[in-house]
Coordinates of C-alpha atoms in Angstrom, one line a residue:
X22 CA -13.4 -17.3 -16.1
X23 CA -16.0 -18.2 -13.9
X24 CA -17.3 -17.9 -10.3
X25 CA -15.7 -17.8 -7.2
X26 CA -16.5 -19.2 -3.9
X27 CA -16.2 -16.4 -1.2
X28 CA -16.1 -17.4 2.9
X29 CA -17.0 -14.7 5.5
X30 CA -17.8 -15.1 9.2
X31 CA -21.1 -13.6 9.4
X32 CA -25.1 -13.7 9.7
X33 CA -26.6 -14.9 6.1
X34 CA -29.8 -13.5 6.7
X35 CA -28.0 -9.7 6.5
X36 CA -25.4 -10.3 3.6
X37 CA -26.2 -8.6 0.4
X38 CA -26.8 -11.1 -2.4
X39 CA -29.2 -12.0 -5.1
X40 CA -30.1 -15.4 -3.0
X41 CA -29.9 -17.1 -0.3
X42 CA -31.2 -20.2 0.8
X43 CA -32.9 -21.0 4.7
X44 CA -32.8 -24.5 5.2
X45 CA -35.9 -26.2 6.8
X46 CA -36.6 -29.9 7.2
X47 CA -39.4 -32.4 5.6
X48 CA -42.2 -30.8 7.5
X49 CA -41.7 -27.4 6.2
X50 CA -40.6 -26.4 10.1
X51 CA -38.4 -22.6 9.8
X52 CA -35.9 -22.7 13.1
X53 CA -36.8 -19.7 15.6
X54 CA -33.4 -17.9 14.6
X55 CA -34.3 -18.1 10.8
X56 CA -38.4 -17.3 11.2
X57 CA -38.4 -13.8 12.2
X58 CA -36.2 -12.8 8.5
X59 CA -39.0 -15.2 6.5
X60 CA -41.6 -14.2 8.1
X61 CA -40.9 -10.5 6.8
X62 CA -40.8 -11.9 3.6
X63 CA -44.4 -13.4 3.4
X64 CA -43.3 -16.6 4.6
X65 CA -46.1 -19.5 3.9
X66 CA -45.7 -23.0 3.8
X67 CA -45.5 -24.7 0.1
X68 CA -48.6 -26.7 -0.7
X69 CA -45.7 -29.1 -2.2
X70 CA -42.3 -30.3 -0.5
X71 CA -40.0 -31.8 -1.3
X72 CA -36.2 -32.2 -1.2
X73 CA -35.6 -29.7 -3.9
X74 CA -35.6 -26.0 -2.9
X75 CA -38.8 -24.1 -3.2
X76 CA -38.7 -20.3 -4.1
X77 CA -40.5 -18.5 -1.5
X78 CA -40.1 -14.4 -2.3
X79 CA -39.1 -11.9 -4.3
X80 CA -39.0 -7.8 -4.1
X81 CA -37.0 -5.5 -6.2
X82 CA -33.4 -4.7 -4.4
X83 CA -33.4 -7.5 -1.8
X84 CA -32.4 -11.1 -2.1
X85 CA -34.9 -14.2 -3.6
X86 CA -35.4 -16.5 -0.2
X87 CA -35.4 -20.4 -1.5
X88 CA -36.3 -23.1 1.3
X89 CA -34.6 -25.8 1.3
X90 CA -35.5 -29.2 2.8
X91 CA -32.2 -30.8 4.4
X92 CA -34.0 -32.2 7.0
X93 CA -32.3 -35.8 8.0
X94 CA -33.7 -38.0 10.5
X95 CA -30.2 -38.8 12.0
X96 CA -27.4 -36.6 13.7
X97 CA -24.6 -38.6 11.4
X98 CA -25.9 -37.5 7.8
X99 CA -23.1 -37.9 5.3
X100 CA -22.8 -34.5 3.1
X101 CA -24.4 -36.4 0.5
X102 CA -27.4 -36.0 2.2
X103 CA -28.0 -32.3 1.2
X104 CA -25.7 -32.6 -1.9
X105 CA -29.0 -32.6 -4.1
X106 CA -30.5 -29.6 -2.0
X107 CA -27.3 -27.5 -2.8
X108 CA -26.8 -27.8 -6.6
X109 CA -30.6 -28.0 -6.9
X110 CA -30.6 -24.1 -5.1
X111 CA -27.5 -22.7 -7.5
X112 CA -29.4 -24.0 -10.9
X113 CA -32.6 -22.7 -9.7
X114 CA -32.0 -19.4 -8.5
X115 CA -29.2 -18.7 -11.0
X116 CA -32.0 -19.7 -14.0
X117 CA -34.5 -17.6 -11.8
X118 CA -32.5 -14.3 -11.5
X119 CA -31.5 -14.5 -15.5
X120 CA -34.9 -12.6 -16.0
X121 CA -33.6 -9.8 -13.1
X122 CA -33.0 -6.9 -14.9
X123 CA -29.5 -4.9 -12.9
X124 CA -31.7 -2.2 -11.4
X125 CA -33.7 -4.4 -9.8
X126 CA -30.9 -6.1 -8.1
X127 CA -29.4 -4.4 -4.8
X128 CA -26.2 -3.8 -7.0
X129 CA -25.1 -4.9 -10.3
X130 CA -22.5 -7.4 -9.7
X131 CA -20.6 -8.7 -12.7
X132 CA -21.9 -12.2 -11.8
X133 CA -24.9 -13.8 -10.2
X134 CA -24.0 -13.6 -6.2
X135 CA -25.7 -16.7 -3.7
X136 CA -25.4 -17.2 -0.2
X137 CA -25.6 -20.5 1.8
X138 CA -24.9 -21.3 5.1
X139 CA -23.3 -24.5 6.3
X140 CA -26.4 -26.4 5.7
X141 CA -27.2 -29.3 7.8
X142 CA -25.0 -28.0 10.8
X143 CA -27.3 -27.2 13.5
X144 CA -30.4 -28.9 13.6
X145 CA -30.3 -30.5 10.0
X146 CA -29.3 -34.1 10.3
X147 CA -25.1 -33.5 10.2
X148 CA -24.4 -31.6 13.5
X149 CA -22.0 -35.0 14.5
X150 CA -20.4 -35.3 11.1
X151 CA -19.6 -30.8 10.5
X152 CA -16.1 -32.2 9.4
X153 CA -18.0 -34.4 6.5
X154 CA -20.2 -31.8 6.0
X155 CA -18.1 -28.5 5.7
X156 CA -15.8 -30.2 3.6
X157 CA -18.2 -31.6 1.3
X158 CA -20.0 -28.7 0.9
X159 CA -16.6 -26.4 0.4
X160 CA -16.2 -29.0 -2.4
X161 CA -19.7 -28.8 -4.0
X162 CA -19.6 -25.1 -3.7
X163 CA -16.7 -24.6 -5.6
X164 CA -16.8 -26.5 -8.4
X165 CA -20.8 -25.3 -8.8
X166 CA -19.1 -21.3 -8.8
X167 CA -17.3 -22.2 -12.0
X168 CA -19.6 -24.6 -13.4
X169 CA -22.5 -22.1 -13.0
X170 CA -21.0 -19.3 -13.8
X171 CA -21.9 -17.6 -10.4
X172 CA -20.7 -16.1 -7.0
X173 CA -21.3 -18.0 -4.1
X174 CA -21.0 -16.9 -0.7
X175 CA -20.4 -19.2 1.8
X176 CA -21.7 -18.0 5.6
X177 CA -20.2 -19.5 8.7
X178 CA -21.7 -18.6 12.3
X179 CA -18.8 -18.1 14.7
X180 CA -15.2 -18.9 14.9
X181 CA -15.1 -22.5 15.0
X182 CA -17.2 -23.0 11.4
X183 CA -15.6 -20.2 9.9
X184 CA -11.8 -21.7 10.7
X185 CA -13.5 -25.0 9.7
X186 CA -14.5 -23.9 6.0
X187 CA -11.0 -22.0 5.2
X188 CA -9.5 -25.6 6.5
X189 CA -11.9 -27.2 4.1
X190 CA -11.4 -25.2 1.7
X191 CA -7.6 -26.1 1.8
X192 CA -7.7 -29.2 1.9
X193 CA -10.1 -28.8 -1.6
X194 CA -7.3 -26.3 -3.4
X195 CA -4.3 -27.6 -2.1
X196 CA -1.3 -26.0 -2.5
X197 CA -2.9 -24.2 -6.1
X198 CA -3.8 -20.8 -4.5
X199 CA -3.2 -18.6 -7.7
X200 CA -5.4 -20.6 -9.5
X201 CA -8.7 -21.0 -7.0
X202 CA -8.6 -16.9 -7.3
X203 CA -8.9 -16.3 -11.0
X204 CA -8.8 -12.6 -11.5
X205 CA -9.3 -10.6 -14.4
X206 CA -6.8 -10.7 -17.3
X207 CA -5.8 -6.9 -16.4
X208 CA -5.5 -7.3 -12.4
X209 CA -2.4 -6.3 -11.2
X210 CA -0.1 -9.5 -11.1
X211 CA 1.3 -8.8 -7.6
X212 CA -1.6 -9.3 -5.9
X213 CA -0.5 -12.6 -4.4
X214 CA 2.1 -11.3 -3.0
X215 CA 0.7 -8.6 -1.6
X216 CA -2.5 -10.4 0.0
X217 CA 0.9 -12.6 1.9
X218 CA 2.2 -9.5 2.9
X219 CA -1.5 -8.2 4.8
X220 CA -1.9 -11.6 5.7
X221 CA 1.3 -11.9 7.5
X222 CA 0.1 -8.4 9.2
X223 CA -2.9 -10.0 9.9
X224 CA -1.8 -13.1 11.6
X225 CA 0.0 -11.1 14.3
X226 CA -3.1 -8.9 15.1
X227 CA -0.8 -5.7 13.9
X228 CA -3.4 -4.7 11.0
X229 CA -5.8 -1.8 11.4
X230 CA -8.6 -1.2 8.8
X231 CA -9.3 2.0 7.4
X232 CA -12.4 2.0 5.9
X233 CA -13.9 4.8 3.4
X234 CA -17.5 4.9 1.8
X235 CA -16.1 2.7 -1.1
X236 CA -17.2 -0.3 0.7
X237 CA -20.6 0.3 1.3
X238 CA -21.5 1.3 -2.3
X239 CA -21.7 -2.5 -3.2
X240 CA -25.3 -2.5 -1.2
X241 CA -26.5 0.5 -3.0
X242 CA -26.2 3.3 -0.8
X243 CA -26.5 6.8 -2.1
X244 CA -23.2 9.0 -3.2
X245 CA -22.5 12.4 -1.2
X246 CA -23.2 13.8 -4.8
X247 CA -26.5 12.3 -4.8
X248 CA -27.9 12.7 -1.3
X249 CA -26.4 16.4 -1.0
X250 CA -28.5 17.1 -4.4
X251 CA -31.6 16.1 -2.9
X252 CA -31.2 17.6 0.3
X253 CA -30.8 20.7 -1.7
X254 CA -33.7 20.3 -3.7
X255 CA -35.7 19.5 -0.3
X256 CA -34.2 22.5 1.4
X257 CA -35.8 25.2 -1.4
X258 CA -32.4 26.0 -3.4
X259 CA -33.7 26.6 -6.9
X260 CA -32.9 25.4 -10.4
X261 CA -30.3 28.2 -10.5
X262 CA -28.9 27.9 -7.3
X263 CA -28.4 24.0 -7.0
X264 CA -25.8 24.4 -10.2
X265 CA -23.8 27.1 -8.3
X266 CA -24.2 25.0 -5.0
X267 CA -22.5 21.9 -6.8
X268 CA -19.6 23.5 -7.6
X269 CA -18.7 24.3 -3.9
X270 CA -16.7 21.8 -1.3
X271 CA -19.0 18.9 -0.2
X272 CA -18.7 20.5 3.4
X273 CA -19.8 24.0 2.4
X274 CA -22.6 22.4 0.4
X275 CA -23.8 21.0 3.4
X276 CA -23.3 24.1 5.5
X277 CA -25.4 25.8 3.4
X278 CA -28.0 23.4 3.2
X279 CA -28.1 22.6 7.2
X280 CA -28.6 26.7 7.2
X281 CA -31.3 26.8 4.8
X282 CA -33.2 23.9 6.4
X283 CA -32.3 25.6 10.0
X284 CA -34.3 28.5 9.1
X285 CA -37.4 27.2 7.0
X286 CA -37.9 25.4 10.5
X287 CA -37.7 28.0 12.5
X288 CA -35.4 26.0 15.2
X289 CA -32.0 27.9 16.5
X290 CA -28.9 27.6 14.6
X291 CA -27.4 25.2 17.0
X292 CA -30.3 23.1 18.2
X293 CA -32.0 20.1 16.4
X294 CA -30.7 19.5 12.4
X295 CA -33.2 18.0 10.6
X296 CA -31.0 18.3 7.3
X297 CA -28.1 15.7 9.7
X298 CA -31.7 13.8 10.6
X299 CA -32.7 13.2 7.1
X300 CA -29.1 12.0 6.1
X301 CA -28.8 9.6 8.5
X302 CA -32.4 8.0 8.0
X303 CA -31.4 7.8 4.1
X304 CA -28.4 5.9 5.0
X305 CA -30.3 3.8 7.9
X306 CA -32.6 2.3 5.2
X307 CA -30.2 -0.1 3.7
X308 CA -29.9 -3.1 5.6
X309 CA -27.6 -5.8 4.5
X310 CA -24.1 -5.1 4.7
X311 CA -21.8 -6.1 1.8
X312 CA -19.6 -8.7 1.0
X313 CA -16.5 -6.4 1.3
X314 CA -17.5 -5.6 4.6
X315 CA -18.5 -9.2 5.6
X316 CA -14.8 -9.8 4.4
X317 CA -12.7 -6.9 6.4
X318 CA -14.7 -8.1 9.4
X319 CA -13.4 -11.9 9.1
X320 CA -10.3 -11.1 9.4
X321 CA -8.2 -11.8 12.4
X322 CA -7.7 -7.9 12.9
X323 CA -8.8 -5.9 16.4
X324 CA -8.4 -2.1 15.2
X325 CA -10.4 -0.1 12.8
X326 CA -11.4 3.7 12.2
X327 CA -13.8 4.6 9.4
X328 CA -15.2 7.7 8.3
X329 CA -18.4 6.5 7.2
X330 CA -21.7 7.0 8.8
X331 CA -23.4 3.6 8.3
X332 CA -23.3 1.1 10.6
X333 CA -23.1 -1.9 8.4
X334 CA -19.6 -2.8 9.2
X335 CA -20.6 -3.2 12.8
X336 CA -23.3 -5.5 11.7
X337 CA -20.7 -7.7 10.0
X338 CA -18.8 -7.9 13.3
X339 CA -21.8 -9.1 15.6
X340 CA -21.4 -12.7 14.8
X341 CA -22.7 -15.6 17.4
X342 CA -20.8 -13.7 20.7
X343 CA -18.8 -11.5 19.1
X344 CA -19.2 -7.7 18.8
X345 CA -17.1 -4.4 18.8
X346 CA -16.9 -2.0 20.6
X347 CA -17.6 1.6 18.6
X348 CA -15.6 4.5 19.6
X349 CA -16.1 7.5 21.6
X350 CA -19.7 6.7 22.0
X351 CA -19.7 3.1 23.0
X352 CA -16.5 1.7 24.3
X353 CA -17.7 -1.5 26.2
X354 CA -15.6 -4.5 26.7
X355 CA -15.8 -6.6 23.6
X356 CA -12.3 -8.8 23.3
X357 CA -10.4 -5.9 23.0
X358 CA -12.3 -5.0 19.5
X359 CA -12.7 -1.6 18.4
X360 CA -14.4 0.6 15.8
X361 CA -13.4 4.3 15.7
X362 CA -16.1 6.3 14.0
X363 CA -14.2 9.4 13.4
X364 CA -17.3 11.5 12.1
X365 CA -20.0 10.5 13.8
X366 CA -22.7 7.5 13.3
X367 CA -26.5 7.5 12.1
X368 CA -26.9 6.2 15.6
X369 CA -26.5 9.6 16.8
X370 CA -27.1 12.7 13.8
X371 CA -26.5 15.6 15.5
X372 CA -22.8 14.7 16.0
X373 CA -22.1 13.5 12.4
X374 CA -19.4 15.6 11.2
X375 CA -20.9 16.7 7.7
X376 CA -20.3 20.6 8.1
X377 CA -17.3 22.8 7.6
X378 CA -17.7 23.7 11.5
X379 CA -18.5 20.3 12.6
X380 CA -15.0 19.4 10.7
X381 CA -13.3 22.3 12.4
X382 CA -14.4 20.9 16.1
X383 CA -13.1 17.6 15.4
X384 CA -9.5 18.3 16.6
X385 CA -11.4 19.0 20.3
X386 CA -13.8 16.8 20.5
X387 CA -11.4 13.6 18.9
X388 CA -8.1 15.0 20.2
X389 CA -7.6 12.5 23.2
X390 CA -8.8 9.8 21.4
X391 CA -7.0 10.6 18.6
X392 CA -3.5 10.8 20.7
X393 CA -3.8 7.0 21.7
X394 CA -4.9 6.1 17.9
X395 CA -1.5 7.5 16.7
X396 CA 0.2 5.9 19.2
X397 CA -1.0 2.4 17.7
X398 CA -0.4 3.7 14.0
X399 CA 3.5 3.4 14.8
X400 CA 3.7 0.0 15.3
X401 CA 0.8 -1.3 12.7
X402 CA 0.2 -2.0 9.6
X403 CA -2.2 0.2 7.9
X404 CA -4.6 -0.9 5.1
X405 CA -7.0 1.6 3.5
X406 CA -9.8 0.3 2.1
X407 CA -12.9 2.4 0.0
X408 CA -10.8 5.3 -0.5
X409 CA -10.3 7.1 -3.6
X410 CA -6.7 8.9 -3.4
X411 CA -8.4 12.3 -4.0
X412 CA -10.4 12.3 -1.1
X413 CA -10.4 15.3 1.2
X414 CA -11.2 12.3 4.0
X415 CA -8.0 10.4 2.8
X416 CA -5.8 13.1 2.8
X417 CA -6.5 14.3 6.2
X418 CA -6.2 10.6 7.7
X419 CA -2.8 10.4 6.3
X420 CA -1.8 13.3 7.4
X421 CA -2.6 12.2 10.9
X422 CA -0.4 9.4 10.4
X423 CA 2.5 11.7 9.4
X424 CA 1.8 13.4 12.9
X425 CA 2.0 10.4 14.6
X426 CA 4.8 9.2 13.0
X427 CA 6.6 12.5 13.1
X428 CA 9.4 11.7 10.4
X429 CA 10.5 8.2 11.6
X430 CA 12.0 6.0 9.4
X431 CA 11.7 2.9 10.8
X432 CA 8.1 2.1 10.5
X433 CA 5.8 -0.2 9.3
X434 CA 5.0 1.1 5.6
X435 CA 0.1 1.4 5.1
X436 CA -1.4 0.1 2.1
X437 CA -4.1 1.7 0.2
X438 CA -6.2 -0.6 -2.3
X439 CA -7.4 1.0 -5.2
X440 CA -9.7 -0.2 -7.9
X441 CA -7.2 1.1 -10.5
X442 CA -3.5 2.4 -11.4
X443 CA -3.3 5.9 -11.3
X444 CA 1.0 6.7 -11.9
X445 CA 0.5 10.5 -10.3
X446 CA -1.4 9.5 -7.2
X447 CA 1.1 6.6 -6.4
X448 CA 3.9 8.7 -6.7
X449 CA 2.1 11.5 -4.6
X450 CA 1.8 9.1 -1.8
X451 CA 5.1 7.0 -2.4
X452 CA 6.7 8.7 0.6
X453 CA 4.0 7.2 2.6
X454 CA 2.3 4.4 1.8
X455 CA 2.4 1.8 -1.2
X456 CA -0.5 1.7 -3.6
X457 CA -1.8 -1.5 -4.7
X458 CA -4.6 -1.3 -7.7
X459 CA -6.9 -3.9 -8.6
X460 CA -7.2 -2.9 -12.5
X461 CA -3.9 -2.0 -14.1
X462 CA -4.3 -2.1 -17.5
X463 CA -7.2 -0.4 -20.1
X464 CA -9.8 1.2 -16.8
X465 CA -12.3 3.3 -17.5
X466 CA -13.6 4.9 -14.2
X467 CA -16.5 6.8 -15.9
X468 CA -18.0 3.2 -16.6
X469 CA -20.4 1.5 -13.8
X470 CA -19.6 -1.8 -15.3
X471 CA -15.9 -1.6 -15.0
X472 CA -16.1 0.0 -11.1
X473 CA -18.2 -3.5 -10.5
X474 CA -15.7 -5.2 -12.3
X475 CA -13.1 -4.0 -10.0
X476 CA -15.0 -4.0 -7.3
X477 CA -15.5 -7.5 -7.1
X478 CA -11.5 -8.2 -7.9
X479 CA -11.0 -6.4 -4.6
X480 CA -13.6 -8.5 -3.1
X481 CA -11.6 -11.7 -4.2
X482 CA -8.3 -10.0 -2.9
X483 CA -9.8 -9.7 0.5
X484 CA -11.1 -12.9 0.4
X485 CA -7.4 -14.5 -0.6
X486 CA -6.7 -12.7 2.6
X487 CA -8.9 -14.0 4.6
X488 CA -7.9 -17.2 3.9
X489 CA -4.3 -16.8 4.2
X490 CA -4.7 -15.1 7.6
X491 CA -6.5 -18.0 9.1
X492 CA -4.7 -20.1 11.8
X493 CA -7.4 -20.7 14.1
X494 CA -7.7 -24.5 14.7
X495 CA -10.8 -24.3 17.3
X496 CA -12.2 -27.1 15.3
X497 CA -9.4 -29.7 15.3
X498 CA -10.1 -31.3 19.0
X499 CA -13.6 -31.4 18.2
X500 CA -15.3 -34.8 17.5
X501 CA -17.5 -33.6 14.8
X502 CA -15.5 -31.5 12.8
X503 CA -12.2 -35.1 12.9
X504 CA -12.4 -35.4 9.3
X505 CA -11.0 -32.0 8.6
X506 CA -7.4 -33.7 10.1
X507 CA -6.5 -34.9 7.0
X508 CA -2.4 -34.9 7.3
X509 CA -2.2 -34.1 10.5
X510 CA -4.3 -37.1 12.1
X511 CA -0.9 -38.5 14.8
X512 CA -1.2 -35.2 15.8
X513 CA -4.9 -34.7 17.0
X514 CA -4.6 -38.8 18.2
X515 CA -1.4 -38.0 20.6
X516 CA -3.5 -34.2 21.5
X517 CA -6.6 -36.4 22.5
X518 CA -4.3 -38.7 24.7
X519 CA -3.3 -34.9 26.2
X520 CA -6.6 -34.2 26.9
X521 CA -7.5 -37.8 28.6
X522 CA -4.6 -38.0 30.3
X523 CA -5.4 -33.9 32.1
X524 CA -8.0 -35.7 34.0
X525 CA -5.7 -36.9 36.0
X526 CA -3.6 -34.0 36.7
X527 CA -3.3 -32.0 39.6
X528 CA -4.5 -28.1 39.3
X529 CA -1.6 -25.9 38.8
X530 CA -0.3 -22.6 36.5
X531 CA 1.3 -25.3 34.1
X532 CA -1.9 -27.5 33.6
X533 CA -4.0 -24.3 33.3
X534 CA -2.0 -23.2 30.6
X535 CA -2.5 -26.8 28.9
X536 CA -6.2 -26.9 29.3
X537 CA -6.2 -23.4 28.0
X538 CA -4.3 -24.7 24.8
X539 CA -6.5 -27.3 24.3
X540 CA -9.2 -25.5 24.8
X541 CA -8.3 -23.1 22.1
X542 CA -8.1 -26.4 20.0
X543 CA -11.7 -27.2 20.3
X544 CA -11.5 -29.5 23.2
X545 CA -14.4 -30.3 25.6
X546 CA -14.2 -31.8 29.1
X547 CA -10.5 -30.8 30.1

C-alpha cells in the first residue's frame, strides 16, 4: 500500500510535517509572506541554483525547509513548468529524511509526511493558467504518494484553491473513490459509507465538531500523565508521594499540585497559579498544528466545542480572511464561525479548568452559554473526534447532550471515531451515539506504532470527508482556474453569457440575487 495525497485549506508554513517546500524564483528571491518563517530557519541564499530544490535547514522535531526554484518568466506557464521542481522535492527529501531517526521527527508517522503548496500560483509564472496548474499538480502528487512510498500534503490558501484542488482531484480519481483511499487491511470496511453519511451532514452546515486532546497528539504535545508528573516533581512531592499521587483522579492530582505550588510561593489560594501558568506555556510551545486538525478545519462545518487547551485548531481556521470566533472569551463576528472552549485556553491560565473546583464552577460560569449550545445539539449532527470512550471529558459532554435532548426520539443520532473496536464501549453508548473504529481487527493499544497506524487511518477518513463534502465552485467562473470545467464546459460558456449579458441589466432584488450567484461562482465584473 503506499502514500496518500491529503488536501487541507490551510497555511503550509504551520502544518506539521517532515518537509515542506517554499518556492522561490531563479534569483533566489523568498516572497515577503514566505521570508519571515525562512528567515527563522537560517535562511541564506545557495551559492548554486538551480531548478532542482535545494535543502536549506534542519532541527530535531521541526520540518526540513527545501527551496524550490519555479520561477517562470511568463503568467501562462503550463504545469510542466514546475513538474521537475515537484518530483525533484519528493525524491530528495524522502531519500534525506531516511537517515531521521523517529524521535527526531515531530511525531512518528507510519510514512514519510511532505507538504507543498500550489506551486506556481501566486507570483510563480502560472497565476493565469491555476486550472492547468492545480490539476497537474493534483495529478503529479498523487501518483508520486504511491510511487514514493510517502504522505503528501497538499496546502491550498483560501476557498477558491482549496475547492479548486478537491475538483482536481476528481477529475484525477474519477468515479474510483474506494480505491484513491487505501486503508489498512484491518480498517473497518464501512468507512465509506460512513464518511457519506458526515459528509451529507457536512454539506448542509448541520455538523458540529467535538474535538478531544486526541487530535493534537500527532504534533507531539505532552499527555495529562506526563505533564501532571512533572508538575509534581517541580512542585516538591517526593519519590514516595508522586506514586500515591498517580493513583488519584487527574483533577485531584492537579488540585493538589496547584496547592503545593500555591504555598511554596507564598501567593493566596485564589490569586495568581503558577502551576495553571506553567501548563499552559508547556502546551504553548508547539507550534504547528496537525494534519487532523488542518482536516476538521476544511470542512464546510460552522460549530465546534473542544475541551482542549491549545490553540492549534484555531490556527488551522485562520486561513487568507477567514477566522473563528472562540467562545466566551472572544465572540467577534467571523461568518458565523465558532469555537467553544469549554475549559479554558492557554490564552488565558487562570481560567483553564484543570482543578476539581474549577470543574465544579463550570455549570455557573458556562451555564448560559451552555443553554444555547444544547439548543443547536438537537438539530445537528454530532461528530466526536480525539476522544477515548473512557474519558471523564467524554462522558460529561454526552451527558449534556442527554440534557439537551431530554429523551427525544426523533433526533439526529452523534458519531464518535475511535482508533479501534472496543464491543463494551459501543454497546455502552449504543443508546446514544454510533461508534465508528478505525482498526477493527488484531489492535494493540499498548503499542505506539499501531496508535500511529490508526491514527493516520483516521487522518485518511477525514480527508475522504473532506472531499466528499466539497460543493463549493468559487473557481468555475474564473478565467484562470477554465480548465478545471472538464464535463461541464456548455455550462460555464451559457454562465459567462449570464454574466456579459448582467451588464446590461437594470438594478433590482432579482439581478442582485443573480450577481450574487455568480459571484459565488467566481465571477468578476458583474
Amino acid at each position: 500500500m503506499g502514500g496518500h495525497l491529503f488536501i487541507i485549506n490551510g497555511d503550509l508554513t504551520k502544518v506539521a510535517c517532515d518537509a515542506l517546500l517554499i518556492p522561490t524564483d531563479s534569483g533566489c528571491k523568498i516572497e515577503d509572506h514566505w521570508l519571515g518563517f525562512v528567515e527563522s530557519r537560517g535562511y541564506a541564499k545557495p551559492d548554486s541554483w538551480k531548478l532542482d530544490d535545494v535543502f536549506l535547514s534542519a532541527s530535531d522535531k521541526t520540518p526540513h525547509i527545501w527551496l524550490g526554484n519555479i520561477g517562470q518568466p511568463t503568467s501562462s506557464a503550463d504545469f510542466e513548468a514546475f513538474a521537475p521542481t515537484a518530483r525533484a522535492f519528493i525524491s530528495q527529501a524522502k531519500a534525506q529524511l531516511a537517515g531521521v531517526n523517529d524521535d527526531k521527527r515531530i511525531y512518528s508517522w507510519p510514512k514519510k509526511r511532505l507538504a507543498v503548496n500550489v506551486v506556481g500560483s501566486g507570483a510563480g509564472g502560472s497565476v493565469g493558467m491555476k486550472g492547468n496548474l492545480t490539476l497537474g499538480l493534483v495529478q503529479t502528487l498523487t501518483e508520486s504518494a504511491t510511487t514514493h512510498d510517502v504522505d503528501i500534503v497538499l496546502v491550498t490558501w483560501g476557498e477558491k484553491a482549496y475547492a479548486a484542488a478537491q475538483r482536481a482531484r476528481r477529475q484525477v480519481i474519477g468515479a474510483e473513490v474506494a480505491n484513491a483511499w487505501q486503508f489498512d487491511s484491518r480498517t473497518n470496511s464501512g468507512l465509506l459509507r460512513e464518511a457519506q453519511t458526515l459528509a451529507e451532514a457536512a454539506k448542509k452546515s448541520h455538523l458540529v465538531l467535538f474535538i478531544g486532546a486526541g487530535v493534537s497528539t500527532g504534533v507531539g504535545l505532552p499527555t495529562w500523565d506526563r505533564l501532571l508528573s512533572e508538575a509534581a516533581n517541580e512542585a516538591g512531592f517526593d519519590s514516595k508521594q508522586i506514586p500515591l499521587l498517580a493513583k488519584q483522579d487527574l483533577r485531584d492530582q492537579a488540585t493538589l499540585i496547584d496547592r503545593r505550588m500555591r504555598a511554596l510561593n507564598g501567593g493566596p489560594i485564589d490569586g495568581y497559579s503558577r502551576f495553571k501558568a506553567d501548563i499552559a506555556a508547556k502546551l504553548s510551545a508547539t507550534q504547528p498544528y496537525s494534519l487532523a486538525h488542518g482536516l476538521l478545519a476544511s470542512l464546510p462545518s460552522k460549530e465546534a466545542v473542544t475541551t482542549n487547551f491549545d490553540v492549534l485548531f484555531e490556527q488551522a481556521c485562520k486561513i487568507a480572511n477567514a477566522d473563528i470566533a472562540v467562545l466566551p472569551e472572544n465572540p467577534r463576528a467571523t461568518d458565523d464561525r465558532w469555537l467553544l472552549k469549554l475549559h479554558g485556553s492557554v490564552d488565558d491560565p487562570d481560567r483553564m479548568v484543570l482543578t476539581r473546583s474549577d470543574y465544579l464552577e463550570m455549570p455557573r460560569r458556562y451555564g448560559a452559554l451552555m443553554g444555547l449550545v444544547q439548543g443547536l445539539l438537537m438539530l445537528r449532527k454530532m461528530v466526536f473526534i480525539g476522544y477515548a470512550l473512557s474519558d471523564e471529558d467524554f462522558h460529561e459532554l454526552v451527558d449534556e447532550v442527554r440534557a439537551a435532548r431530554a429523551g427525544a426520539t426523533d433526533i439526529v443520532r452523534g458519531t464518535v471515531l475511535s482508533l479501534t473496536e472496543d464491543p463494551l464501549h459501543k454497546q455502552l453508548w449504543d443508546t446514544d451515539l454510533d461508534v465508528v473504529p478505525m482498526i477493527v481487527d488484531g489492535f494493540n493499544k499498548d503499542d505506539p506504532e499501531e496508535i500511529a497506524l490508526a491514527s493516520r487511518e483516521l487522518d485518511l477518513f477525514l480527508d475522504l470527508v473532506g472531499y466528499l463534502s466539497t460543493t463549493s465552485a468559487s473557481f468555475f467562473l474564473d478565467d484562470t482556474y477554465s480548465d478545471l470545467a472538464a464535463g461541464e464546459k456548455d455550462l460555464r460558456d451559457s454562465l459567462i453569457k449570464l454574466r456579459a449579458s448582467m451588464q446590461t441589466f437594470e438594478p433590482g432584488p432579482v439581478a442582485g440575487l443573480v450577481d450574487e450567484f455568480l459571484k459565488n461562482l467566481g465571477a468578476t465584473g458583474v
